[in-house]
Coordinates of C-alpha atoms in Angstrom, one line a residue:
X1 CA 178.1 207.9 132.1
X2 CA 180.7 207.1 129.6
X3 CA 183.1 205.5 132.6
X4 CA 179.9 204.1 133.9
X5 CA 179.7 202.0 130.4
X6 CA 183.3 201.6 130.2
X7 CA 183.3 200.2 133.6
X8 CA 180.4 197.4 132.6
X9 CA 181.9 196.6 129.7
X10 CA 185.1 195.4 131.6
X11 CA 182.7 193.7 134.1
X12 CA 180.7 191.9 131.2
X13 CA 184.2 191.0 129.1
X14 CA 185.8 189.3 132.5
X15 CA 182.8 187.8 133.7
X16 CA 182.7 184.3 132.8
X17 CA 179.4 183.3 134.5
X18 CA 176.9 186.1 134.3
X19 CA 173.0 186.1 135.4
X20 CA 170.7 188.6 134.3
X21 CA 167.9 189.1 137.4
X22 CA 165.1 191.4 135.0
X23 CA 162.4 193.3 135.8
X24 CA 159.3 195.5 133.8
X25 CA 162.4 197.8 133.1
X26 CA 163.5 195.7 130.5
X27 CA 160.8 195.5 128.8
X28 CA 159.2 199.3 129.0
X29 CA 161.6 200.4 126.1
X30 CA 159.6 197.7 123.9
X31 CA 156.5 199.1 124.7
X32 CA 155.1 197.7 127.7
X33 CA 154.2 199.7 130.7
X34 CA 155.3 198.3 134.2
X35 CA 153.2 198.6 137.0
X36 CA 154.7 200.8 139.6
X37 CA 156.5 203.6 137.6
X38 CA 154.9 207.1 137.7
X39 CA 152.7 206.1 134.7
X40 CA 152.5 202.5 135.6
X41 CA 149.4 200.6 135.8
X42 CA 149.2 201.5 139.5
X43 CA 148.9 205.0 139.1
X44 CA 145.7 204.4 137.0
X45 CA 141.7 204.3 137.7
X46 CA 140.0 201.3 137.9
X47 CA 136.7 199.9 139.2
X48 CA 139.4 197.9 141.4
X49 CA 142.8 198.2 142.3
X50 CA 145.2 196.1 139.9
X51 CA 146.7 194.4 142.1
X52 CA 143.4 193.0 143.5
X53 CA 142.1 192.5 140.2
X54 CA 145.4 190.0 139.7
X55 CA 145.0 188.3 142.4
X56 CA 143.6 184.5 143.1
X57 CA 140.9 185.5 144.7
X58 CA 140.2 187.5 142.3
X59 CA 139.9 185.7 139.5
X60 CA 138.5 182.8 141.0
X61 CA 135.2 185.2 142.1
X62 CA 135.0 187.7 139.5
X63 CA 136.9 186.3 136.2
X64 CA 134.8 188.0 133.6
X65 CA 136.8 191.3 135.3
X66 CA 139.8 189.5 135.3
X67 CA 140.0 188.6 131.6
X68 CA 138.5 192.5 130.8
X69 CA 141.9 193.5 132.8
X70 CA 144.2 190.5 131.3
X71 CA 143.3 191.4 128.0
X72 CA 143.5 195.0 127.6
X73 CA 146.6 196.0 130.1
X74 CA 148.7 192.9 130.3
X75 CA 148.8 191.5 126.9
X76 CA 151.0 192.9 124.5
X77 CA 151.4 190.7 121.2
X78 CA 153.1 193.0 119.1
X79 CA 156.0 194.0 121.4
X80 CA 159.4 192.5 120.5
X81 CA 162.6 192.3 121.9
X82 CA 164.9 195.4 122.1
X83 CA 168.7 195.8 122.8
X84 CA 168.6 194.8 126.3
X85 CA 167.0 191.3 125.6
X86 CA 169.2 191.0 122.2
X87 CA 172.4 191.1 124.5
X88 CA 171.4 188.9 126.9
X89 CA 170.6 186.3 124.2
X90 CA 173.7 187.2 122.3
X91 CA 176.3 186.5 125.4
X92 CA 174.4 183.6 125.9
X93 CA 175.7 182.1 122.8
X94 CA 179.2 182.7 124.0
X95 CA 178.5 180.2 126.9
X96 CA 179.7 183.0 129.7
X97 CA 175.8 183.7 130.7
X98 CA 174.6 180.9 132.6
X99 CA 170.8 182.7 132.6
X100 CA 168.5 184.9 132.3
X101 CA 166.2 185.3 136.0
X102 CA 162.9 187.4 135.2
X103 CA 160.3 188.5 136.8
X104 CA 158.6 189.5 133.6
X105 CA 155.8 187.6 131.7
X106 CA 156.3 188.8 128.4
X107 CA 158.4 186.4 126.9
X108 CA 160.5 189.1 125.3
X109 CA 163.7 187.0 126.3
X110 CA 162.9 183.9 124.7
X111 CA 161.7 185.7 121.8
X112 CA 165.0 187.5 121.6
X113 CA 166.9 184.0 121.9
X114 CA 167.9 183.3 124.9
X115 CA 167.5 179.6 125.9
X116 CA 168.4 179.7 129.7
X117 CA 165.3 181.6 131.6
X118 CA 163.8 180.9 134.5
X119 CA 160.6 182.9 134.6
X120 CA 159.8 183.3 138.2
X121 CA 156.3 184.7 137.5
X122 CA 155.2 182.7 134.5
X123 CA 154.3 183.2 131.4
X124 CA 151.7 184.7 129.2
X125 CA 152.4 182.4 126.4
X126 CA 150.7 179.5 128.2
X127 CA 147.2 178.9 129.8
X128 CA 145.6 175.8 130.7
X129 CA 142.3 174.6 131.8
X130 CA 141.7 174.9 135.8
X131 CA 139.7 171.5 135.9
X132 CA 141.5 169.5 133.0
X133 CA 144.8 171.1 132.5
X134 CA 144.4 170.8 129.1
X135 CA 147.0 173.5 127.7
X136 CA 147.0 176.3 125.1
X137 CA 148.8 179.5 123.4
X138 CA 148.6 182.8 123.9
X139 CA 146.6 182.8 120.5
X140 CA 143.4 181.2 122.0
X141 CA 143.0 183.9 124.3
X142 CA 143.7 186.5 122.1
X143 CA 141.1 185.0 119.7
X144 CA 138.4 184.1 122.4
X145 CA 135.6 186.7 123.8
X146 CA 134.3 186.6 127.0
X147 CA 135.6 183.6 129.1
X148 CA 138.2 181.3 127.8
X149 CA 136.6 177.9 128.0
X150 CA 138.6 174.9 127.5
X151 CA 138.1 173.0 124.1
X152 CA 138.1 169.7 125.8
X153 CA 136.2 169.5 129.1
X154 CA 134.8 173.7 129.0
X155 CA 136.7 174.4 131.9
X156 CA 138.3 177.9 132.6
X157 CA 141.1 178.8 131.5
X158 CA 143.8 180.0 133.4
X159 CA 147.1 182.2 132.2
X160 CA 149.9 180.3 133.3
X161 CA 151.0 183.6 135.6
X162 CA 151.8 183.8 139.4
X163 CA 148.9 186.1 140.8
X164 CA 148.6 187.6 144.2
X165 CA 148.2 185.1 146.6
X166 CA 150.2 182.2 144.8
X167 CA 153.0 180.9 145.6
X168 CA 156.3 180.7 142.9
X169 CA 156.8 177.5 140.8
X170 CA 159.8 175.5 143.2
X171 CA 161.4 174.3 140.3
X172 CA 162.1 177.6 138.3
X173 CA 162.6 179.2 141.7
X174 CA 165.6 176.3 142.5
X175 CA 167.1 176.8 139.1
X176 CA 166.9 180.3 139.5
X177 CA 168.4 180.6 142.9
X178 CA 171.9 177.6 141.4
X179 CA 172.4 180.1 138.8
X180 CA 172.5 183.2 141.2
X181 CA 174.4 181.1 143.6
X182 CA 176.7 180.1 140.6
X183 CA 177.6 183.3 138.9
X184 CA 180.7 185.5 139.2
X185 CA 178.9 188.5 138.4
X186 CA 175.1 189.7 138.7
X187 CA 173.5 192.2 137.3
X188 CA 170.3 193.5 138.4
X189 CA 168.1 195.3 135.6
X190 CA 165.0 197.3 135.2
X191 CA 163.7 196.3 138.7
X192 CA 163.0 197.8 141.5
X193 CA 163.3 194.8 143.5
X194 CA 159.9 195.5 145.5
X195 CA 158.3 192.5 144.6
X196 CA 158.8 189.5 147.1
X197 CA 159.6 186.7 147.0
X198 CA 161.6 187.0 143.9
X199 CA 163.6 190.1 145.1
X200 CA 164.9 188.6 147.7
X201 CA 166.6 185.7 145.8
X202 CA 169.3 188.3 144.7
X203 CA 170.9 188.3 148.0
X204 CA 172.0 184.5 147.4
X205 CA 175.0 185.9 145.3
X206 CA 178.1 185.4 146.7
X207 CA 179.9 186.1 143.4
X208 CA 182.7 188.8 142.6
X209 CA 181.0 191.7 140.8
X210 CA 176.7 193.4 141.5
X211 CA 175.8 195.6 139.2
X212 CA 172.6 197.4 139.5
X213 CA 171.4 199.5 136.4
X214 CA 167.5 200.9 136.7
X215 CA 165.6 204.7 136.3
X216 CA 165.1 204.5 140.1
X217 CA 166.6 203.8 143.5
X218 CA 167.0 200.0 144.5
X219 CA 167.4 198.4 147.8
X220 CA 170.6 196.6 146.5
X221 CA 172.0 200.3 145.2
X222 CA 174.7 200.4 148.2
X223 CA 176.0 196.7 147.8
X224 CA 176.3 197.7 144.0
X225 CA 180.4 197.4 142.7
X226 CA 178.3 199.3 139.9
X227 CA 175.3 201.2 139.6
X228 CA 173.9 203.2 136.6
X229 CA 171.1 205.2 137.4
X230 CA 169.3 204.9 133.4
X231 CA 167.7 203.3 131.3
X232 CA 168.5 199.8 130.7
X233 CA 168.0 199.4 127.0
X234 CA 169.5 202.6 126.5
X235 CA 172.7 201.1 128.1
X236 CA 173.1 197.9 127.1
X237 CA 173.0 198.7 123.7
X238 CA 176.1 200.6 124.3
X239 CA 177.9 197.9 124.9
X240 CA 179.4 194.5 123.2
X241 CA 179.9 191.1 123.2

């Protein structure tokens, strides 16, 4: 392990246009379970599948479930960022990251500083009305029971997430993809890359160096120049800038 972090520092201190491509890995060590680890949400018991209950169609028919879900297993208020998302942001600052690509809606790497994320699934910090648009926090939905209604028109509200069924925002997905396209080096982080479309925007790097570092097996493990099999948290924080 110790050449393993030797080896990715070397990587980070040439690089000179680095992306991050994140996943729930990043942000377990801050508390927040992901979904498809051995004590993810998917391995527990609910009235309905998880995946079904964040789904569209879903919340559309049933959206008194949906918020019960929302509230209680994808919210997480109190979480902050940990070492991973505090490097990110800090090589940020030396200009030598062009951005942060994440699948996660936690926020966690704003929060930590970085400026440059594209957020392929959204994010839980905003939520607007499904007839008006009319926009609000995360701290309206925290503080509402029930359904969120909209203060203006009394509309649902709707987290401003990519469910099942919808299709990626083209813009972040476009910014996303130049800075993949872009970079020298990529490193691919607490994901398992099983979530599509977004996992499949890491094969647009044609850069010099792919590193993978996640707990588990990845599809991009073979095309790795480095792969550490670990904790990403645990890792980074290893290293410096």
């Amino acid at each position: 392990m110790e050449k393993q972090i030797q080896a990715l520092q070397e990587i980070l201190d040439r690089g000179k246009r680095i992306v991050f491509f994140t996943g729930a890995g990043a942000s377990t060590e801050s508390g927040i379970p992901d979904f498809r680890s051995v004590d993810g949400l998917y391995q527990q018991q609910y009235d309905y599948p998880p995946e079904e209950i964040i789904s569209h169609h879903f919340f559309e028919s049933n959206p008194k479930e949906f918020y019960r879900f929302y509230r209680s297993r994808m919210l997480y208020p109190n979480a902050r960022p940990n070492a991973a998302h505090r490097l990110m942001a800090e090589l940020e600052k030396t200009g030598r990251c062009l951005g942060v690509v994440t699948q996660n809606i936690d926020n966690l790497h704003t929060l930590a500083g970085s400026q440059h994320v594209a957020e392929l699934h959204g994010s839980i910090m905003r939520n607007y009305c499904v007839n008006c648009h009319h926009e609000e926090g995360l701290d309206f939905i925290l503080k509402t029971e029930d359904l969120p209604r909209c203060p203006v028109c009394g509309g649902l509200m709707k987290p401003d997430v990519v469910l099942y069924e919808e299709a990626l925002d083209e813009a972040v997905m476009d910014r996303a993809l130049t800075w993949i396209q872009q970079s020298d080096v990529l490193i691919i982080c607490g994901t398992s890359l099983s979530v599509y479309p977004a996992a499949s925007m890491v094969r647009y790097f044609y850069g010099d160096q792919l590193v993978v570092i996640n707990k588990t097996a990845t599809s991009m493990d073979k095309n790795a120049d480095l792969h550490i099999l670990a904790p990403l948290a645990e890792t980074l924080a290893q290293l410096h800038v």
